[in-house]
Amino acid sequence: MSEPKKVNLKRVPTKEQDPHARAGNFNEVNYGYDAAEAKDEAGRCLFCKKPQCVIGCPVMINIPGFVNAISKGDYFEAYHILMDSNVMPAVCGRVCPQETQCEERCILGKKGDAVSVGKLERFVGDWAIKQGLVKDVKPVQKGSKKVAIVGSGPSAIACAHDLARAGVDVTVYEALHTAGGVLKYGIPNFRLPNEVVDIELEKLNKLGVKFELNKVIGRIFTIPDLLGKMGFNAVFIGTGAGTPKFMGIPGEGLNGMLSSNEFLTRVNLMEAYKFPNVDTPVVVGKKVAVVGAGNTAMDSVRTAKRLGSEHAMIVYRRTEKEAPARIEELHHAMEEGIEFYWLTAPVKINGDENGWIKSMECIKMELGPPDESGRRRPVEIKGSNFTMDVDMVICALGTSSNPIVAQTTPGLKVNKWGYIETSEENQMTSIPGVFAGGDIVTGAATVISAMGAGRKAAAGILKFLGI
Amino acid sequence: MYITTDDGSYGRKGLVIDPLKELLAKHKDIKEVVAIGPLIMMKATADTTRSFGVKTIVSLNTIMVDGMGMCGGCRVTVAGKDQFACVDGPDFDAHQVDFNELMKRQRRFVKEEKSSLEKYHHECELKKAGKI
C-alpha cells in the first residue's frame, strides 16, 4: 500500500480574462485549466470509496473515475467515462451549478475547497474537441423503431443521444433555424461559446440523428400526427422553458421594455450586435435595469454592459444572499462593474410621448418572515418610493409554460401551471408512448437536470419499445 | 369585391373604411368584419365598426423574434390584459386592442429599419456597378 496521501485543501485556480477588458467583449471569461493545472487539481481528489459527488450529480457521472483518469494523464479514458453519462462535457463543465451539486458534497469541501469537478469536466470536454474526437463518433446501425424528439435543448439532446446509441431511428424537430435550444439562444458566448455547443451537437449528427429545423410541433405537425400518419413509435417532448413572465405593473407596453429571452435571443442567437451586417437589430439603452437576480438576469445585465450601457443595473426585491444566480456569476458581474439595487422592487415604468421608457419608479423592501419557498419574504417599506433614471428595462423573472404543444395534443395532462405531468419512474405522460422532460415538466431548472430527465425518458422509451 | 387605392390608380380612390361605412349602413345584417393589413387600417376599421356595433376580428402581425411564445416581443394589450400575438392570437377582438400603444411599439425599430434599407440599396448599387 502506498503512503496515505497528503490532503491539499487549496483548489488550483483557473485563469480568467481581465474584468475591465472582458466587459467590452464577448470572449469567454474563464480560460479553464491547462494540462498541468488539471493534473494538479485531479490529484487532490481522495477517490472516496463511497463517492458523495456522484450522488450529487443529476446524471450520476462516475466522477472519481474520470478525475482519476486525468490524474494519470489518460484523457481519452476520462472522456469516455464522461461520455457514458453525459454527451456534452464541454457544455456542462461550463454551465452546471457544481457548487450545489457534485462539489457541494465533496469531502474536501468540509475543511477546504471541494475538488473543482466542473473545471475538470470542461478540461476533458475541451481536450476532446481539440483532438477532434467528435469526428470519430460512428453511426449506430438503426433498428426498426422510430422516435421523434420535440425540441433540441439539453433534455432533447440527452434523450436523442441515448436512443441513437441504442439503435433507435431518431428525428429531432426544432422550431428555430438552428439546434441547441437555450444553450444557443439563452446562454451568452462569454459563458458558453456557441461553437462549443455546435461541436457537441455534431456528435448526434455523427450518430445518425436527423434534425428537422424550422418546424414548430403543434403548428406544422401535432403530436398525434407524429404518432399516427408519420409512423413514430414514441415521442419525447423537450420544448423547454416557456413564455417569459413580466411584472404586471403599469408601463410594460413601453418601448425599451424586453424580456431577457428577447434580449438574449437577439444578441446570442441572431448576433444583433453585428447589425446592420445582420438583419436582426437590438436597441440597447444607456441606463439599463435588469429585474431579477438569477443566472439569466446576470447574463442579460452583463450582455447590456458589453453592448455599451453606461449603467447596467440589477434590481432585485431580496438581497444578494437570496439571489438565485450562481455565486461565480454574481462575482463576475460585480467585477465587471454591474450596479446592484438590492431590496428594490419596480412599481411603475414611465415613458415619454413617443412611448419610450424614461424612468422607473421603485419601492424599497425589507425582509420579513420566510415564505413557503423558505426564503424570507420581501415586504414593501411604505413611503420609500423613488425614481430611477433608466431607458431600458429587461425582465428576467423566469418563465411560464409554453401552451403550444399542450393545446394541440388532446389527452395530454398538464398541472395547474401548464407543465406536463409525467411518471416519476420513466417520464411518460398521460398518453402512452409520449414522454416529456426538462423545463416543460419541472418549470425553469438547470441544463443538467434537464439532461437527467432526458436520459431517464430515453430509458423509459427503450423499455416501452421493448429494446 | 370593393377595391380602394389611396391615389385612385386602381378601383376607387379613398380608404378601406369608405366603402365599409356604406356597406355597414346599407346591410344591417352584416354580422362580422375581418380586417387584415397595416395597423392603421385595422385601427380605422375597428373605429368604424365600433359605432355600428359589429363584431370585428383583426389579425395582428406584431414584431416577433421567434413567433412561438418564447420572446414576448409581440405582446399587445387586449381588454387591458397582456397578450402574446404569436400564441394567444394572432386574431383578436378589434374593439379590445390597444392600437395606440401597439402603433408606438411597432415603431421601435424605425431607425434600424431605415439603416438596413439604406445598406441594402447601397449594396444593390454596388452590385449594379459591378463593384461587388
Coordinates of C-alpha atoms in Angstrom, one line a residue:
Chain A
M1 CA 0.0 0.0 0.0
S2 CA 1.2 3.5 -0.7
E3 CA 1.7 6.2 1.9
P4 CA -1.5 7.9 2.9
K5 CA -1.5 11.0 0.6
K6 CA -1.3 14.5 2.0
V7 CA -4.6 16.3 1.7
N8 CA -4.4 19.5 -0.3
L9 CA -7.2 21.8 0.7
K10 CA -6.5 24.5 -1.8
R11 CA -8.0 24.4 -5.2
V12 CA -5.9 25.1 -8.3
P13 CA -7.4 28.4 -9.6
T14 CA -8.3 28.9 -13.3
K15 CA -7.2 31.9 -15.2
E16 CA -9.8 34.5 -16.2
Q17 CA -10.0 37.3 -18.7
D18 CA -9.3 40.7 -17.1
P19 CA -12.7 42.1 -15.9
H20 CA -12.2 45.5 -17.5
A21 CA -11.2 44.1 -20.8
R22 CA -14.0 41.4 -20.9
A23 CA -16.7 43.9 -20.1
G24 CA -16.2 45.1 -23.6
N25 CA -16.1 41.8 -25.5
F26 CA -18.0 38.5 -25.8
N27 CA -15.0 36.2 -25.4
E28 CA -15.1 33.6 -22.7
V29 CA -14.5 34.9 -19.1
N30 CA -12.9 31.7 -17.8
Y31 CA -10.0 30.1 -19.7
G32 CA -10.2 26.7 -18.0
Y33 CA -7.3 24.5 -16.9
D34 CA -4.3 23.6 -18.9
A35 CA -3.0 20.0 -18.7
A36 CA -0.6 20.7 -15.8
E37 CA -3.2 22.5 -13.8
A38 CA -5.8 19.8 -14.5
K39 CA -3.4 17.1 -13.3
D40 CA -2.7 19.0 -10.1
E41 CA -6.3 19.6 -9.4
A42 CA -7.3 16.0 -10.2
G43 CA -4.5 14.8 -7.8
R44 CA -6.4 16.5 -4.9
C45 CA -9.3 14.0 -5.2
L46 CA -9.4 11.5 -2.4
F47 CA -11.2 8.9 -4.7
C48 CA -13.6 8.1 -1.9
K49 CA -14.9 4.5 -1.7
K50 CA -18.5 5.9 -1.4
P51 CA -18.2 9.0 -3.6
Q52 CA -20.9 11.5 -2.5
C53 CA -20.2 13.7 -5.5
V54 CA -21.8 11.1 -7.8
I55 CA -25.0 11.2 -5.8
G56 CA -25.0 15.0 -6.2
C57 CA -24.8 14.7 -10.0
P58 CA -28.2 14.6 -11.8
V59 CA -26.8 12.2 -14.4
M60 CA -24.6 10.2 -12.0
I61 CA -21.3 10.7 -13.7
N62 CA -18.5 8.4 -12.4
I63 CA -16.7 11.5 -11.1
P64 CA -13.8 9.7 -9.2
G65 CA -13.3 7.6 -12.3
F66 CA -12.8 10.4 -14.8
V67 CA -10.8 12.5 -12.3
N68 CA -8.5 9.5 -11.6
A69 CA -8.0 9.2 -15.4
I70 CA -7.0 12.8 -15.6
S71 CA -4.6 12.4 -12.7
K72 CA -2.9 9.6 -14.6
G73 CA -2.9 11.7 -17.8
D74 CA -5.3 9.4 -19.6
Y75 CA -7.6 12.0 -21.0
F76 CA -9.0 9.6 -23.6
E77 CA -10.2 7.3 -20.8
A78 CA -11.6 10.3 -18.8
Y79 CA -13.5 11.4 -21.9
H80 CA -15.1 8.0 -22.3
I81 CA -16.1 7.8 -18.7
L82 CA -17.8 11.2 -19.0
M83 CA -19.5 10.3 -22.3
D84 CA -21.1 7.2 -20.7
S85 CA -23.3 9.6 -18.6
N86 CA -23.1 13.0 -20.3
V87 CA -22.9 13.6 -24.1
M88 CA -21.8 17.3 -23.5
P89 CA -19.0 17.6 -21.0
A90 CA -17.7 20.8 -22.6
V91 CA -21.1 22.4 -22.0
C92 CA -21.9 21.0 -18.6
G93 CA -18.4 21.7 -17.3
R94 CA -19.1 25.3 -18.0
V95 CA -22.7 25.9 -17.0
C96 CA -23.6 23.3 -14.4
P97 CA -24.1 24.7 -10.8
Q98 CA -21.5 22.3 -9.5
E99 CA -21.3 24.2 -6.2
T100 CA -24.8 23.0 -5.3
Q101 CA -24.3 19.5 -6.8
C102 CA -21.2 17.3 -7.0
E103 CA -18.8 19.9 -5.5
E104 CA -21.2 20.6 -2.6
R105 CA -20.9 17.0 -1.4
C106 CA -17.1 16.7 -1.9
I107 CA -15.5 15.6 1.4
L108 CA -12.7 18.1 0.8
G109 CA -15.2 20.9 0.9
K110 CA -15.8 20.3 4.6
K111 CA -12.3 21.5 5.5
G112 CA -11.2 23.5 2.4
D113 CA -12.0 23.7 -1.3
A114 CA -14.0 21.0 -3.0
V115 CA -12.4 19.3 -6.0
S116 CA -13.1 21.5 -9.0
V117 CA -15.1 18.9 -10.7
G118 CA -16.7 21.3 -13.2
K119 CA -13.5 22.8 -14.4
L120 CA -12.0 19.3 -14.8
E121 CA -15.0 18.1 -16.8
R122 CA -14.6 21.2 -19.0
F123 CA -10.9 20.4 -19.4
V124 CA -11.7 16.9 -20.7
G125 CA -14.5 18.2 -23.0
D126 CA -12.3 20.9 -24.5
W127 CA -9.4 18.4 -24.9
A128 CA -11.7 16.1 -26.8
I129 CA -12.8 19.0 -29.0
K130 CA -9.2 19.9 -29.7
Q131 CA -8.3 16.3 -30.5
G132 CA -11.2 16.2 -32.9
L133 CA -12.7 13.1 -31.2
V134 CA -16.2 14.2 -32.3
K135 CA -15.2 13.1 -35.8
D136 CA -14.6 9.6 -34.6
V137 CA -18.2 9.1 -33.5
K138 CA -19.6 6.3 -35.6
P139 CA -23.2 5.9 -36.6
V140 CA -25.0 3.0 -34.9
Q141 CA -26.9 0.5 -37.0
K142 CA -30.6 1.5 -36.9
G143 CA -33.3 -0.9 -35.9
S144 CA -37.0 -0.6 -36.9
K145 CA -38.1 1.7 -34.2
K146 CA -38.6 5.4 -34.9
V147 CA -38.7 8.1 -32.2
A148 CA -39.5 11.8 -32.6
I149 CA -38.0 14.4 -30.3
V150 CA -39.6 17.7 -29.9
G151 CA -37.0 20.4 -29.2
S152 CA -33.2 20.3 -29.3
G153 CA -32.2 21.7 -26.0
P154 CA -30.4 19.8 -23.2
S155 CA -33.2 17.3 -22.3
A156 CA -33.7 16.5 -26.0
I157 CA -30.0 16.2 -26.7
A158 CA -29.5 13.7 -23.8
C159 CA -32.6 11.7 -24.8
A160 CA -31.6 11.6 -28.5
H161 CA -28.1 10.5 -27.7
D162 CA -29.1 7.6 -25.5
L163 CA -31.8 6.5 -28.0
A164 CA -29.5 6.7 -31.0
R165 CA -26.8 4.8 -29.2
A166 CA -29.3 2.0 -28.7
G167 CA -30.1 1.9 -32.4
V168 CA -33.3 3.9 -32.5
D169 CA -34.0 5.9 -35.6
V170 CA -34.3 9.4 -34.0
T171 CA -35.6 12.6 -35.6
V172 CA -35.3 15.9 -33.8
Y173 CA -37.9 18.6 -34.5
E174 CA -36.6 22.1 -33.7
A175 CA -38.7 25.2 -34.0
L176 CA -35.7 27.6 -34.6
H177 CA -33.4 27.6 -37.6
T178 CA -30.5 26.1 -35.5
A179 CA -30.3 23.3 -32.9
G180 CA -29.3 23.7 -29.3
G181 CA -32.2 25.4 -27.7
V182 CA -31.4 27.5 -24.6
L183 CA -27.7 26.7 -24.9
K184 CA -27.8 28.8 -28.1
Y185 CA -30.3 31.5 -27.7
G186 CA -30.1 31.9 -23.9
I187 CA -26.6 31.5 -22.6
P188 CA -24.2 34.1 -23.9
N189 CA -20.9 33.4 -25.6
F190 CA -18.8 34.8 -22.7
R191 CA -20.1 31.9 -20.6
L192 CA -20.7 29.2 -23.3
P193 CA -19.5 29.8 -26.8
N194 CA -22.0 28.8 -29.5
E195 CA -19.3 26.8 -31.4
V196 CA -18.8 24.6 -28.3
V197 CA -22.5 23.7 -28.5
D198 CA -22.3 23.1 -32.2
I199 CA -19.3 20.7 -31.9
E200 CA -21.0 18.8 -29.1
L201 CA -24.2 18.6 -31.2
E202 CA -22.2 17.3 -34.1
K203 CA -21.9 14.0 -32.1
L204 CA -25.6 13.5 -32.6
N205 CA -25.3 14.1 -36.3
K206 CA -22.5 11.5 -36.5
L207 CA -24.5 9.0 -34.5
G208 CA -27.2 9.3 -37.2
V209 CA -29.8 11.5 -35.5
K210 CA -31.8 13.5 -38.1
F211 CA -32.5 17.2 -37.4
E212 CA -35.6 18.9 -38.8
L213 CA -35.1 22.6 -38.3
N214 CA -37.7 25.4 -38.5
K215 CA -40.5 23.0 -37.5
V216 CA -42.8 24.1 -34.7
I217 CA -44.6 21.0 -33.4
G218 CA -48.1 21.9 -32.6
R219 CA -48.2 24.1 -35.7
I220 CA -46.8 22.2 -38.7
F221 CA -47.4 18.8 -37.2
T222 CA -49.0 17.8 -34.0
I223 CA -48.0 15.0 -31.5
P224 CA -51.0 12.9 -32.8
D225 CA -49.6 13.4 -36.4
L226 CA -46.2 12.2 -35.3
L227 CA -47.6 9.0 -33.6
G228 CA -50.2 8.5 -36.4
K229 CA -49.6 9.1 -40.0
M230 CA -45.9 9.9 -39.6
G231 CA -45.2 6.5 -38.1
F232 CA -43.2 7.3 -35.0
N233 CA -43.3 4.6 -32.3
A234 CA -42.8 7.1 -29.4
V235 CA -42.3 10.9 -28.9
F236 CA -40.3 12.8 -26.4
I237 CA -41.4 16.4 -25.6
G238 CA -38.5 18.6 -24.5
T239 CA -39.8 22.0 -25.5
G240 CA -38.1 23.7 -22.6
A241 CA -38.7 26.9 -20.8
G242 CA -41.8 28.7 -22.0
T243 CA -43.2 32.1 -22.2
P244 CA -41.5 34.9 -20.3
K245 CA -43.0 36.5 -17.2
F246 CA -43.5 40.2 -16.9
M247 CA -44.2 42.1 -13.7
G248 CA -47.7 43.2 -14.3
I249 CA -47.0 46.8 -13.5
P250 CA -48.1 49.9 -15.4
G251 CA -45.8 50.8 -18.4
E252 CA -44.8 47.4 -19.5
G253 CA -46.0 48.1 -23.0
L254 CA -43.4 50.9 -23.4
N255 CA -40.6 50.6 -25.9
G256 CA -37.3 49.6 -24.3
M257 CA -39.1 47.0 -22.1
L258 CA -38.0 43.5 -23.1
S259 CA -37.9 40.0 -21.6
S260 CA -34.5 38.6 -21.1
N261 CA -35.4 35.9 -23.6
E262 CA -36.0 38.5 -26.3
F263 CA -32.8 40.5 -25.4
L264 CA -30.6 37.4 -25.2
T265 CA -32.1 35.8 -28.3
R266 CA -31.5 38.9 -30.4
V267 CA -27.9 39.1 -29.2
N268 CA -26.8 35.5 -28.7
L269 CA -28.7 33.7 -31.5
M270 CA -29.2 36.4 -34.0
E271 CA -26.0 38.3 -33.3
A272 CA -27.7 41.6 -33.3
Y273 CA -24.6 43.3 -32.1
K274 CA -23.4 43.0 -35.7
F275 CA -26.3 45.0 -37.1
P276 CA -26.7 46.2 -39.9
N277 CA -24.5 43.4 -41.2
V278 CA -27.1 41.0 -39.8
D279 CA -30.8 41.5 -40.2
T280 CA -31.9 41.5 -36.5
P281 CA -31.4 44.7 -34.6
V282 CA -31.3 45.4 -30.9
V283 CA -31.6 48.7 -29.2
V284 CA -29.5 48.9 -26.1
G285 CA -30.1 51.6 -23.5
K286 CA -27.5 53.8 -21.8
K287 CA -29.1 53.1 -18.4
V288 CA -30.4 49.5 -18.3
A289 CA -32.2 48.0 -15.4
V290 CA -32.5 44.2 -15.3
V291 CA -35.2 43.0 -12.9
G292 CA -34.3 39.7 -11.2
A293 CA -31.1 38.1 -9.9
G294 CA -30.9 34.6 -11.4
N295 CA -28.4 33.5 -14.0
T296 CA -30.5 34.8 -16.8
A297 CA -30.6 38.2 -15.1
M298 CA -26.8 38.2 -14.8
D299 CA -26.4 37.1 -18.4
S300 CA -28.7 39.9 -19.5
V301 CA -27.1 42.7 -17.5
R302 CA -23.6 41.6 -18.5
T303 CA -24.6 41.5 -22.1
A304 CA -26.0 45.0 -21.9
K305 CA -22.7 46.2 -20.4
R306 CA -20.8 44.6 -23.2
L307 CA -23.0 46.4 -25.7
G308 CA -22.2 49.8 -24.3
S309 CA -24.6 50.5 -21.5
E310 CA -23.1 53.1 -19.2
H311 CA -25.1 51.9 -16.2
A312 CA -26.0 48.3 -16.3
M313 CA -28.1 47.6 -13.1
I314 CA -29.7 44.7 -11.3
V315 CA -32.9 45.4 -9.5
Y316 CA -33.9 42.7 -7.1
R317 CA -36.5 42.7 -4.3
R318 CA -34.5 40.5 -2.0
T319 CA -30.8 40.6 -1.0
E320 CA -27.6 39.3 -2.5
K321 CA -27.9 36.3 -0.2
E322 CA -31.2 35.2 -1.7
A323 CA -30.2 35.8 -5.3
P324 CA -30.7 32.6 -7.3
A325 CA -27.7 33.2 -9.6
R326 CA -24.5 31.1 -9.2
I327 CA -22.0 32.8 -6.9
E328 CA -19.5 32.7 -9.7
E329 CA -21.8 34.6 -12.0
L330 CA -22.6 37.2 -9.3
H331 CA -18.9 37.7 -8.6
H332 CA -18.1 38.1 -12.3
A333 CA -20.9 40.6 -12.7
M334 CA -19.6 42.6 -9.7
E335 CA -16.1 42.6 -11.1
E336 CA -17.4 43.9 -14.4
G337 CA -18.9 47.0 -12.8
I338 CA -22.6 45.9 -12.7
E339 CA -24.5 48.1 -10.3
F340 CA -26.8 46.3 -7.8
Y341 CA -30.0 47.6 -6.3
W342 CA -30.9 45.0 -3.6
L343 CA -34.2 45.1 -1.7
T344 CA -35.8 47.2 -4.5
A345 CA -39.0 46.4 -6.4
P346 CA -40.3 48.2 -9.5
V347 CA -43.8 49.7 -9.2
K348 CA -44.3 51.6 -12.4
I349 CA -42.4 52.4 -15.6
N350 CA -42.7 55.9 -17.1
G351 CA -42.5 56.7 -20.7
D352 CA -42.1 59.7 -23.0
E353 CA -44.5 61.0 -25.6
N354 CA -43.2 58.5 -28.2
G355 CA -43.7 55.5 -26.0
W356 CA -40.1 55.0 -24.9
I357 CA -39.0 54.3 -21.3
K358 CA -37.6 57.3 -19.5
S359 CA -37.7 56.2 -15.8
M360 CA -38.8 53.6 -13.4
E361 CA -40.4 54.1 -10.1
C362 CA -39.3 51.6 -7.4
I363 CA -40.0 51.0 -3.8
K364 CA -37.6 49.8 -1.1
M365 CA -38.2 46.4 0.5
E366 CA -37.2 44.7 3.8
L367 CA -37.1 41.1 4.5
G368 CA -40.0 39.6 6.6
P369 CA -40.5 36.1 7.8
P370 CA -39.8 33.1 5.4
D371 CA -42.5 32.3 2.8
E372 CA -43.4 28.8 1.5
S373 CA -40.2 28.7 -0.6
G374 CA -38.2 29.0 2.6
R375 CA -36.8 32.4 1.6
R376 CA -37.5 35.4 3.6
R377 CA -40.4 37.3 2.1
P378 CA -39.7 40.8 0.9
V379 CA -42.1 43.4 2.3
E380 CA -42.6 47.0 1.0
I381 CA -41.4 49.8 3.1
K382 CA -44.2 52.3 2.9
G383 CA -43.3 55.7 1.5
S384 CA -39.9 54.7 0.3
N385 CA -40.7 55.1 -3.4
F386 CA -38.0 56.6 -5.6
T387 CA -37.4 57.0 -9.3
M388 CA -34.6 55.5 -11.2
D389 CA -33.4 57.2 -14.4
V390 CA -33.5 54.3 -17.0
D391 CA -34.1 54.0 -20.7
M392 CA -34.3 50.2 -20.9
V393 CA -35.9 47.6 -18.6
I394 CA -35.2 43.9 -19.0
C395 CA -37.4 41.4 -17.2
A396 CA -35.6 38.3 -16.1
L397 CA -38.3 36.8 -13.8
G398 CA -38.5 33.3 -15.2
T399 CA -41.0 31.8 -17.5
S400 CA -44.4 30.1 -17.5
S401 CA -45.2 27.1 -19.6
N402 CA -45.5 27.4 -23.3
P403 CA -49.0 26.3 -24.3
I404 CA -48.5 25.3 -27.9
V405 CA -47.9 21.5 -27.5
A406 CA -50.5 21.0 -24.8
Q407 CA -53.1 22.9 -26.7
T408 CA -52.7 20.7 -29.7
T409 CA -52.4 17.3 -28.0
P410 CA -55.8 16.0 -26.8
G411 CA -55.4 14.0 -23.6
L412 CA -52.1 15.4 -22.6
K413 CA -52.3 16.1 -18.9
V414 CA -50.8 19.3 -17.5
N415 CA -50.7 20.6 -14.0
K416 CA -52.3 23.9 -12.9
W417 CA -49.3 25.8 -14.2
G418 CA -49.5 24.2 -17.6
Y419 CA -46.4 22.0 -17.1
I420 CA -46.7 18.4 -18.5
E421 CA -47.4 15.7 -15.9
T422 CA -45.1 12.7 -16.2
S423 CA -44.5 9.5 -14.3
E424 CA -41.7 9.6 -11.7
E425 CA -40.4 6.3 -12.9
N426 CA -40.0 6.8 -16.7
Q427 CA -41.1 10.4 -17.7
M428 CA -44.1 9.0 -19.5
T429 CA -47.0 11.4 -19.9
S430 CA -50.7 10.6 -19.7
I431 CA -50.5 9.4 -23.3
P432 CA -48.8 6.0 -23.7
G433 CA -45.7 6.4 -25.9
V434 CA -45.4 10.1 -25.2
F435 CA -42.7 11.1 -22.8
A436 CA -41.5 14.5 -21.6
G437 CA -38.7 16.0 -19.6
G438 CA -36.8 19.2 -18.8
D439 CA -38.3 22.6 -18.1
I440 CA -41.7 21.9 -19.8
V441 CA -42.2 19.3 -17.0
T442 CA -40.4 21.0 -14.0
G443 CA -40.5 24.6 -14.8
A444 CA -37.2 26.5 -15.2
A445 CA -34.3 24.4 -13.9
T446 CA -30.8 23.6 -14.9
V447 CA -29.2 22.3 -18.0
I448 CA -28.0 19.2 -16.2
S449 CA -31.3 18.4 -14.5
A450 CA -33.0 18.6 -18.0
M451 CA -30.3 16.2 -19.3
G452 CA -31.0 13.9 -16.4
A453 CA -34.7 13.9 -17.3
G454 CA -33.9 13.3 -21.0
R455 CA -31.8 10.2 -20.1
K456 CA -34.5 8.8 -17.8
A457 CA -37.0 9.3 -20.5
A458 CA -34.7 7.5 -23.0
A459 CA -34.5 4.6 -20.7
G460 CA -38.3 4.6 -20.4
I461 CA -38.8 4.8 -24.1
L462 CA -36.4 1.9 -24.7
K463 CA -38.4 -0.2 -22.3
F464 CA -41.7 0.9 -23.8
L465 CA -40.4 -0.1 -27.3
G466 CA -39.1 -3.4 -25.9
I467 CA -35.5 -2.6 -26.8
Chain B
M1 CA -65.1 42.9 -54.2
Y2 CA -64.5 46.5 -53.4
I3 CA -61.1 47.8 -54.2
T4 CA -59.8 51.2 -53.0
T5 CA -56.4 52.8 -53.6
D6 CA -55.0 55.9 -52.0
D7 CA -54.4 57.7 -55.4
G8 CA -57.3 56.1 -57.4
S9 CA -54.8 54.4 -59.7
Y10 CA -57.0 51.2 -59.3
G11 CA -60.5 50.8 -58.1
R12 CA -62.0 53.6 -56.1
K13 CA -59.9 56.5 -54.7
G14 CA -60.1 56.5 -50.9
L15 CA -59.7 54.4 -47.8
V16 CA -60.9 51.0 -47.0
I17 CA -63.3 52.4 -44.5
D18 CA -65.2 54.5 -47.1
P19 CA -66.9 51.5 -48.8
L20 CA -67.0 49.8 -45.4
K21 CA -69.1 52.6 -43.9
E22 CA -71.5 52.5 -46.8
L23 CA -71.9 48.7 -46.7
L24 CA -72.5 48.7 -42.9
A25 CA -75.1 51.4 -43.3
K26 CA -76.8 49.6 -46.1
H27 CA -76.6 46.0 -44.9
K28 CA -77.8 45.8 -41.4
D29 CA -77.4 42.0 -41.4
I30 CA -73.6 42.1 -41.6
K31 CA -72.5 40.1 -38.5
E32 CA -68.8 40.2 -38.6
V33 CA -65.9 42.2 -40.1
V34 CA -62.4 40.8 -40.6
A35 CA -59.5 43.2 -41.1
I36 CA -56.0 42.1 -42.0
G37 CA -53.4 44.5 -43.1
P38 CA -51.5 47.6 -41.9
L39 CA -52.1 48.6 -38.3
I40 CA -53.5 52.0 -39.2
M41 CA -56.1 50.3 -41.5
M42 CA -57.0 47.8 -38.8
K43 CA -57.4 50.6 -36.2
A44 CA -59.5 52.7 -38.6
T45 CA -61.7 49.6 -39.4
A46 CA -62.1 48.9 -35.6
D47 CA -63.1 52.6 -35.1
T48 CA -65.6 52.4 -37.9
T49 CA -67.3 49.1 -37.0
R50 CA -67.4 50.1 -33.3
S51 CA -70.1 52.7 -34.0
F52 CA -72.1 50.1 -35.9
G53 CA -71.7 47.6 -33.1
V54 CA -70.5 44.9 -35.5
K55 CA -68.1 42.2 -34.2
T56 CA -64.7 42.7 -35.7
I57 CA -61.6 40.5 -35.8
V58 CA -58.1 41.7 -36.6
S59 CA -55.1 39.6 -37.3
L60 CA -52.1 41.1 -35.7
N61 CA -48.6 40.7 -37.1
T62 CA -46.6 42.4 -34.3
I63 CA -42.8 42.4 -34.2
M64 CA -41.7 38.9 -33.2
V65 CA -38.4 37.2 -32.7
D66 CA -39.3 33.5 -32.6
G67 CA -43.0 33.5 -33.1
M68 CA -43.7 30.7 -30.7
G69 CA -44.1 32.3 -27.3
M70 CA -40.5 32.5 -26.2
C71 CA -39.6 36.2 -26.6
G72 CA -42.6 38.2 -25.6
G73 CA -41.7 40.9 -28.1
C74 CA -45.1 40.6 -29.8
R75 CA -47.1 41.4 -26.7
V76 CA -50.1 43.6 -27.1
T77 CA -52.7 44.9 -24.6
V78 CA -56.1 43.3 -25.3
A79 CA -59.0 44.2 -23.0
G80 CA -56.4 45.5 -20.6
K81 CA -54.5 42.3 -20.5
D82 CA -51.0 41.5 -21.8
Q83 CA -51.3 39.0 -24.7
F84 CA -48.8 37.4 -26.9
A85 CA -49.9 37.8 -30.6
C86 CA -48.0 34.6 -31.5
V87 CA -49.6 32.1 -29.1
D88 CA -52.6 33.9 -27.7
G89 CA -53.5 35.3 -31.2
P90 CA -52.9 36.3 -33.8
D91 CA -56.6 37.0 -34.2
F92 CA -58.2 39.3 -31.6
D93 CA -61.4 41.2 -31.0
A94 CA -60.5 44.5 -32.7
H95 CA -62.6 46.6 -30.3
Q96 CA -60.4 45.4 -27.3
V97 CA -57.0 46.0 -28.9
D98 CA -55.0 49.0 -27.6
F99 CA -54.0 50.3 -31.0
N100 CA -52.4 53.5 -29.8
E101 CA -49.9 51.6 -27.7
L102 CA -49.4 49.0 -30.4
M103 CA -48.6 51.6 -33.1
K104 CA -45.9 53.1 -30.9
R105 CA -44.5 49.6 -30.2
Q106 CA -44.4 48.9 -33.9
R107 CA -42.1 51.9 -34.4
R108 CA -39.4 50.7 -32.0
F109 CA -37.0 49.8 -34.8
V110 CA -37.8 52.6 -37.3
K111 CA -34.2 53.9 -37.2
E112 CA -32.8 50.4 -37.7
E113 CA -35.2 49.6 -40.4
K114 CA -34.1 52.7 -42.3
S115 CA -30.4 52.0 -41.9
S116 CA -31.0 48.4 -43.0
L117 CA -32.8 49.6 -46.1
E118 CA -30.1 52.1 -46.9
K119 CA -27.4 49.4 -46.6
Y120 CA -29.5 47.2 -48.9
H121 CA -29.8 49.9 -51.6
H122 CA -26.1 50.8 -51.3
E123 CA -25.2 47.1 -51.9
C124 CA -27.6 47.0 -54.8
E125 CA -25.9 50.0 -56.4
L126 CA -22.5 48.5 -55.9
K127 CA -23.7 45.2 -57.4
K128 CA -25.1 47.0 -60.4
A129 CA -21.9 48.9 -60.9
G130 CA -20.1 45.6 -60.7
K131 CA -18.0 46.6 -57.7
I132 CA -19.0 43.6 -55.5

